[in-house]
Amino acid sequence: MESTDKNDAIKLFVGNLALDTSQEDLTQLFGPYGQVVTCSVLRQFAFIHLQGDGAADLAIRELNGREFRGRNLVVEESRGRPMHSTKVFVGNLSAMCSAEDLQELFQTFGKVLECDKVKARLSSSAGYAFVHMERKEDAVQAIEALHGTTFKGRPLSVELSNVQPTLPYTSPSHKR
């Protein structure tokens, strides 16, 4: 009998989701391709563990670029990080903010594996960074606590990292 352990499943990144997309929506969308072992949705992004022979490849081929709820989906295999590592995008950073400053800020929420600050372009005073956190739960807590807060004189934009840059999310977050 086939195991349903999520370690046997392939982790997919699903991006460019409508803001009101639910776990149920994605479970129904991906269900025909294989067993959805886990589905985690945050803002306009999701991670799905999909199990079944060839299920992930078929889902990527058929769903990547497909219109869903008015938006073209980004569906690809999640790569390059351990299962429990989450990449967080931090935008609108002050030029005075260092990678060490961000590491200190984020480690109050959990273990930071890596922090990559990208320098601001000459035409802009705002920079951005990627913070890699060991636990998704810690990353989600950091995003919820830090998004919109002022750090080194600038309001931070903090969200789960996306493959393609998108317009910043400016609507107030809906908490349940």
PDB file of C-alpha atoms in Angstrom:
ATOM      1  CA  MET A   1       0.000   0.000   0.000  1.00  0.00           C
ATOM      2  CA  GLU A   2       1.286   3.468  -0.918  1.00  0.00           C
ATOM      3  CA  SER A   3       2.322   5.736   1.938  1.00  0.00           C
ATOM      4  CA  THR A   4       0.567   9.072   2.437  1.00  0.00           C
ATOM      5  CA  ASP A   5       3.562  10.594   4.233  1.00  0.00           C
ATOM      6  CA  LYS A   6       4.164  14.129   2.926  1.00  0.00           C
ATOM      7  CA  ASN A   7       7.870  13.285   2.527  1.00  0.00           C
ATOM      8  CA  ASP A   8       6.819  11.114  -0.458  1.00  0.00           C
ATOM      9  CA  ALA A   9       4.865  13.997  -1.984  1.00  0.00           C
ATOM     10  CA  ILE A  10       6.264  16.685  -4.252  1.00  0.00           C
ATOM     11  CA  LYS A  11       6.052  20.253  -2.965  1.00  0.00           C
ATOM     12  CA  LEU A  12       4.630  22.720  -5.476  1.00  0.00           C
ATOM     13  CA  PHE A  13       4.723  26.503  -5.321  1.00  0.00           C
ATOM     14  CA  VAL A  14       1.493  28.134  -6.514  1.00  0.00           C
ATOM     15  CA  GLY A  15       1.676  31.888  -7.078  1.00  0.00           C
ATOM     16  CA  ASN A  16      -0.381  34.809  -8.365  1.00  0.00           C
ATOM     17  CA  LEU A  17      -3.515  33.699  -6.518  1.00  0.00           C
ATOM     18  CA  ALA A  18      -6.578  35.884  -6.062  1.00  0.00           C
ATOM     19  CA  LEU A  19      -6.603  37.295  -2.514  1.00  0.00           C
ATOM     20  CA  ASP A  20      -9.715  35.314  -1.515  1.00  0.00           C
ATOM     21  CA  THR A  21      -8.433  31.923  -2.736  1.00  0.00           C
ATOM     22  CA  SER A  22      -8.979  29.227  -0.086  1.00  0.00           C
ATOM     23  CA  GLN A  23      -7.410  25.848   0.695  1.00  0.00           C
ATOM     24  CA  GLU A  24     -10.643  24.246  -0.519  1.00  0.00           C
ATOM     25  CA  ASP A  25     -10.359  26.041  -3.892  1.00  0.00           C
ATOM     26  CA  LEU A  26      -6.837  24.736  -4.418  1.00  0.00           C
ATOM     27  CA  THR A  27      -7.630  21.237  -3.147  1.00  0.00           C
ATOM     28  CA  GLN A  28     -10.428  21.031  -5.735  1.00  0.00           C
ATOM     29  CA  LEU A  29      -8.171  22.435  -8.480  1.00  0.00           C
ATOM     30  CA  PHE A  30      -5.247  20.074  -7.778  1.00  0.00           C
ATOM     31  CA  GLY A  31      -7.291  17.043  -6.651  1.00  0.00           C
ATOM     32  CA  PRO A  32      -7.760  15.603 -10.171  1.00  0.00           C
ATOM     33  CA  TYR A  33      -3.951  15.410 -10.583  1.00  0.00           C
ATOM     34  CA  GLY A  34      -3.133  13.493  -7.393  1.00  0.00           C
ATOM     35  CA  GLN A  35      -3.649  13.372  -3.655  1.00  0.00           C
ATOM     36  CA  VAL A  36      -3.287  16.777  -1.992  1.00  0.00           C
ATOM     37  CA  VAL A  37      -1.409  15.872   1.210  1.00  0.00           C
ATOM     38  CA  THR A  38      -1.071  19.448   2.510  1.00  0.00           C
ATOM     39  CA  CYS A  39      -2.125  22.855   1.242  1.00  0.00           C
ATOM     40  CA  SER A  40      -0.888  26.080   2.875  1.00  0.00           C
ATOM     41  CA  VAL A  41      -2.285  29.386   1.588  1.00  0.00           C
ATOM     42  CA  LEU A  42      -0.916  32.829   2.541  1.00  0.00           C
ATOM     43  CA  ARG A  43      -2.007  36.006   0.755  1.00  0.00           C
ATOM     44  CA  GLN A  44      -1.379  35.427  -2.973  1.00  0.00           C
ATOM     45  CA  PHE A  45       0.788  32.309  -2.630  1.00  0.00           C
ATOM     46  CA  ALA A  46       0.416  28.671  -1.656  1.00  0.00           C
ATOM     47  CA  PHE A  47       2.459  25.529  -1.172  1.00  0.00           C
ATOM     48  CA  ILE A  48       0.864  22.211  -2.015  1.00  0.00           C
ATOM     49  CA  HIS A  49       2.304  18.744  -1.361  1.00  0.00           C
ATOM     50  CA  LEU A  50       0.939  16.584  -4.176  1.00  0.00           C
ATOM     51  CA  GLN A  51       1.285  12.815  -4.209  1.00  0.00           C
ATOM     52  CA  GLY A  52       0.803  10.318  -7.023  1.00  0.00           C
ATOM     53  CA  ASP A  53       2.786   8.904  -9.932  1.00  0.00           C
ATOM     54  CA  GLY A  54       3.519  11.836 -12.279  1.00  0.00           C
ATOM     55  CA  ALA A  55       0.929  14.006 -10.471  1.00  0.00           C
ATOM     56  CA  ALA A  56       3.180  17.038  -9.924  1.00  0.00           C
ATOM     57  CA  ASP A  57       4.541  17.065 -13.488  1.00  0.00           C
ATOM     58  CA  LEU A  58       1.038  16.840 -14.952  1.00  0.00           C
ATOM     59  CA  ALA A  59      -0.307  19.553 -12.628  1.00  0.00           C
ATOM     60  CA  ILE A  60       2.592  21.863 -13.570  1.00  0.00           C
ATOM     61  CA  ARG A  61       2.102  21.230 -17.316  1.00  0.00           C
ATOM     62  CA  GLU A  62      -1.648  21.784 -17.208  1.00  0.00           C
ATOM     63  CA  LEU A  63      -2.045  24.485 -14.544  1.00  0.00           C
ATOM     64  CA  ASN A  64       1.013  26.762 -14.942  1.00  0.00           C
ATOM     65  CA  GLY A  65      -0.198  29.876 -16.771  1.00  0.00           C
ATOM     66  CA  ARG A  66      -3.840  28.787 -16.606  1.00  0.00           C
ATOM     67  CA  GLU A  67      -6.402  31.427 -15.701  1.00  0.00           C
ATOM     68  CA  PHE A  68      -7.935  30.793 -12.274  1.00  0.00           C
ATOM     69  CA  ARG A  69     -10.286  33.281 -10.620  1.00  0.00           C
ATOM     70  CA  GLY A  70      -9.185  36.074 -12.965  1.00  0.00           C
ATOM     71  CA  ARG A  71      -5.407  35.556 -12.612  1.00  0.00           C
ATOM     72  CA  ASN A  72      -2.821  33.466 -14.467  1.00  0.00           C
ATOM     73  CA  LEU A  73      -1.395  30.883 -12.064  1.00  0.00           C
ATOM     74  CA  VAL A  74       2.294  30.271 -11.494  1.00  0.00           C
ATOM     75  CA  VAL A  75       2.723  26.545 -10.707  1.00  0.00           C
ATOM     76  CA  GLU A  76       6.173  25.031 -10.344  1.00  0.00           C
ATOM     77  CA  GLU A  77       8.111  22.603  -8.221  1.00  0.00           C
ATOM     78  CA  SER A  78       9.348  24.261  -5.052  1.00  0.00           C
ATOM     79  CA  ARG A  79      13.130  23.969  -5.154  1.00  0.00           C
ATOM     80  CA  GLY A  80      16.330  24.699  -3.321  1.00  0.00           C
ATOM     81  CA  ARG A  81      15.266  24.771   0.311  1.00  0.00           C
ATOM     82  CA  PRO A  82      14.629  22.070   2.902  1.00  0.00           C
ATOM     83  CA  MET A  83      11.010  21.053   3.480  1.00  0.00           C
ATOM     84  CA  HIS A  84      10.642  23.307   6.524  1.00  0.00           C
ATOM     85  CA  SER A  85      12.387  26.407   5.174  1.00  0.00           C
ATOM     86  CA  THR A  86      10.371  29.422   4.058  1.00  0.00           C
ATOM     87  CA  LYS A  87      11.610  32.369   1.989  1.00  0.00           C
ATOM     88  CA  VAL A  88      10.205  35.764   3.002  1.00  0.00           C
ATOM     89  CA  PHE A  89      10.384  38.893   0.829  1.00  0.00           C
ATOM     90  CA  VAL A  90      11.068  42.130   2.726  1.00  0.00           C
ATOM     91  CA  GLY A  91      10.601  45.305   0.695  1.00  0.00           C
ATOM     92  CA  ASN A  92      10.868  49.071   1.146  1.00  0.00           C
ATOM     93  CA  LEU A  93      14.040  48.764   3.233  1.00  0.00           C
ATOM     94  CA  SER A  94      16.003  51.791   4.346  1.00  0.00           C
ATOM     95  CA  ALA A  95      19.486  52.091   2.833  1.00  0.00           C
ATOM     96  CA  MET A  96      20.716  52.153   6.461  1.00  0.00           C
ATOM     97  CA  CYS A  97      19.303  48.662   7.109  1.00  0.00           C
ATOM     98  CA  SER A  98      21.856  45.826   6.997  1.00  0.00           C
ATOM     99  CA  ALA A  99      21.416  42.074   6.619  1.00  0.00           C
ATOM    100  CA  GLU A 100      22.471  41.800  10.274  1.00  0.00           C
ATOM    101  CA  ASP A 101      19.690  44.225  11.300  1.00  0.00           C
ATOM    102  CA  LEU A 102      17.127  42.072   9.477  1.00  0.00           C
ATOM    103  CA  GLN A 103      18.508  38.868  10.951  1.00  0.00           C
ATOM    104  CA  GLU A 104      18.115  40.326  14.452  1.00  0.00           C
ATOM    105  CA  LEU A 105      14.585  41.532  13.665  1.00  0.00           C
ATOM    106  CA  PHE A 106      13.406  38.187  12.241  1.00  0.00           C
ATOM    107  CA  GLN A 107      15.160  35.878  14.712  1.00  0.00           C
ATOM    108  CA  THR A 108      12.764  37.089  17.411  1.00  0.00           C
ATOM    109  CA  PHE A 109      10.173  34.953  15.551  1.00  0.00           C
ATOM    110  CA  GLY A 110      12.342  31.876  14.933  1.00  0.00           C
ATOM    111  CA  LYS A 111      15.560  30.544  13.429  1.00  0.00           C
ATOM    112  CA  VAL A 112      16.857  32.519  10.424  1.00  0.00           C
ATOM    113  CA  LEU A 113      18.896  30.318   8.053  1.00  0.00           C
ATOM    114  CA  GLU A 114      19.979  33.039   5.659  1.00  0.00           C
ATOM    115  CA  CYS A 115      19.412  36.744   4.974  1.00  0.00           C
ATOM    116  CA  ASP A 116      20.185  38.223   1.536  1.00  0.00           C
ATOM    117  CA  LYS A 117      19.865  42.014   1.280  1.00  0.00           C
ATOM    118  CA  VAL A 118      19.797  43.466  -2.228  1.00  0.00           C
ATOM    119  CA  LYS A 119      21.058  47.036  -2.524  1.00  0.00           C
ATOM    120  CA  ALA A 120      18.656  49.707  -3.654  1.00  0.00           C
ATOM    121  CA  ARG A 121      18.891  50.815  -7.272  1.00  0.00           C
ATOM    122  CA  LEU A 122      20.403  54.256  -7.740  1.00  0.00           C
ATOM    123  CA  SER A 123      17.006  55.588  -8.831  1.00  0.00           C
ATOM    124  CA  SER A 124      15.377  54.398  -5.613  1.00  0.00           C
ATOM    125  CA  SER A 125      16.136  54.877  -1.944  1.00  0.00           C
ATOM    126  CA  ALA A 126      14.325  51.635  -1.009  1.00  0.00           C
ATOM    127  CA  GLY A 127      16.006  48.239  -1.039  1.00  0.00           C
ATOM    128  CA  TYR A 128      14.732  44.721  -0.454  1.00  0.00           C
ATOM    129  CA  ALA A 129      15.851  41.434   1.030  1.00  0.00           C
ATOM    130  CA  PHE A 130      15.031  37.750   1.262  1.00  0.00           C
ATOM    131  CA  VAL A 131      14.972  36.160   4.694  1.00  0.00           C
ATOM    132  CA  HIS A 132      15.008  32.341   4.829  1.00  0.00           C
ATOM    133  CA  MET A 133      13.376  30.995   7.980  1.00  0.00           C
ATOM    134  CA  GLU A 134      13.594  27.409   9.181  1.00  0.00           C
ATOM    135  CA  ARG A 135       9.931  27.006  10.128  1.00  0.00           C
ATOM    136  CA  LYS A 136       6.978  28.148   8.012  1.00  0.00           C
ATOM    137  CA  GLU A 137       4.971  28.875  11.167  1.00  0.00           C
ATOM    138  CA  ASP A 138       7.675  31.309  12.332  1.00  0.00           C
ATOM    139  CA  ALA A 139       7.777  32.971   8.900  1.00  0.00           C
ATOM    140  CA  VAL A 140       3.984  33.405   8.886  1.00  0.00           C
ATOM    141  CA  GLN A 141       4.121  34.908  12.385  1.00  0.00           C
ATOM    142  CA  ALA A 142       6.901  37.309  11.301  1.00  0.00           C
ATOM    143  CA  ILE A 143       4.938  38.336   8.176  1.00  0.00           C
ATOM    144  CA  GLU A 144       1.768  38.990  10.178  1.00  0.00           C
ATOM    145  CA  ALA A 145       3.656  40.952  12.854  1.00  0.00           C
ATOM    146  CA  LEU A 146       6.022  42.975  10.640  1.00  0.00           C
ATOM    147  CA  HIS A 147       4.089  43.792   7.444  1.00  0.00           C
ATOM    148  CA  GLY A 148       3.352  47.544   7.473  1.00  0.00           C
ATOM    149  CA  THR A 149       5.437  48.289  10.582  1.00  0.00           C
ATOM    150  CA  THR A 150       8.125  50.979  10.466  1.00  0.00           C
ATOM    151  CA  PHE A 151      11.750  49.808  10.662  1.00  0.00           C
ATOM    152  CA  LYS A 152      14.692  52.227  10.334  1.00  0.00           C
ATOM    153  CA  GLY A 153      12.258  54.950   9.254  1.00  0.00           C
ATOM    154  CA  ARG A 154      10.396  53.062   6.489  1.00  0.00           C
ATOM    155  CA  PRO A 155       7.165  50.996   6.493  1.00  0.00           C
ATOM    156  CA  LEU A 156       8.106  47.404   5.650  1.00  0.00           C
ATOM    157  CA  SER A 157       6.448  45.286   2.994  1.00  0.00           C
ATOM    158  CA  VAL A 158       6.768  41.704   4.273  1.00  0.00           C
ATOM    159  CA  GLU A 159       5.280  38.711   2.457  1.00  0.00           C
ATOM    160  CA  LEU A 160       5.959  35.185   1.354  1.00  0.00           C
ATOM    161  CA  SER A 161       8.428  35.306  -1.527  1.00  0.00           C
ATOM    162  CA  ASN A 162       7.103  34.933  -5.059  1.00  0.00           C
ATOM    163  CA  VAL A 163       8.949  33.795  -8.173  1.00  0.00           C
ATOM    164  CA  GLN A 164       7.986  36.914 -10.143  1.00  0.00           C
ATOM    165  CA  PRO A 165       7.895  40.377  -8.576  1.00  0.00           C
ATOM    166  CA  THR A 166       4.310  41.603  -8.247  1.00  0.00           C
ATOM    167  CA  LEU A 167       2.808  44.906  -7.259  1.00  0.00           C
ATOM    168  CA  PRO A 168       2.971  45.380  -3.487  1.00  0.00           C
ATOM    169  CA  TYR A 169      -0.079  44.235  -1.596  1.00  0.00           C
ATOM    170  CA  THR A 170      -1.662  47.410  -0.236  1.00  0.00           C
ATOM    171  CA  SER A 171      -5.070  46.279   1.053  1.00  0.00           C
ATOM    172  CA  PRO A 172      -5.483  45.854   4.804  1.00  0.00           C
ATOM    173  CA  SER A 173      -4.975  42.236   5.830  1.00  0.00           C
ATOM    174  CA  HIS A 174      -8.054  40.280   6.820  1.00  0.00           C
ATOM    175  CA  LYS A 175      -7.551  38.383  10.062  1.00  0.00           C
ATOM    176  CA  ARG A 176      -9.934  35.705  11.239  1.00  0.00           C
TER     177      ARG A 176
END
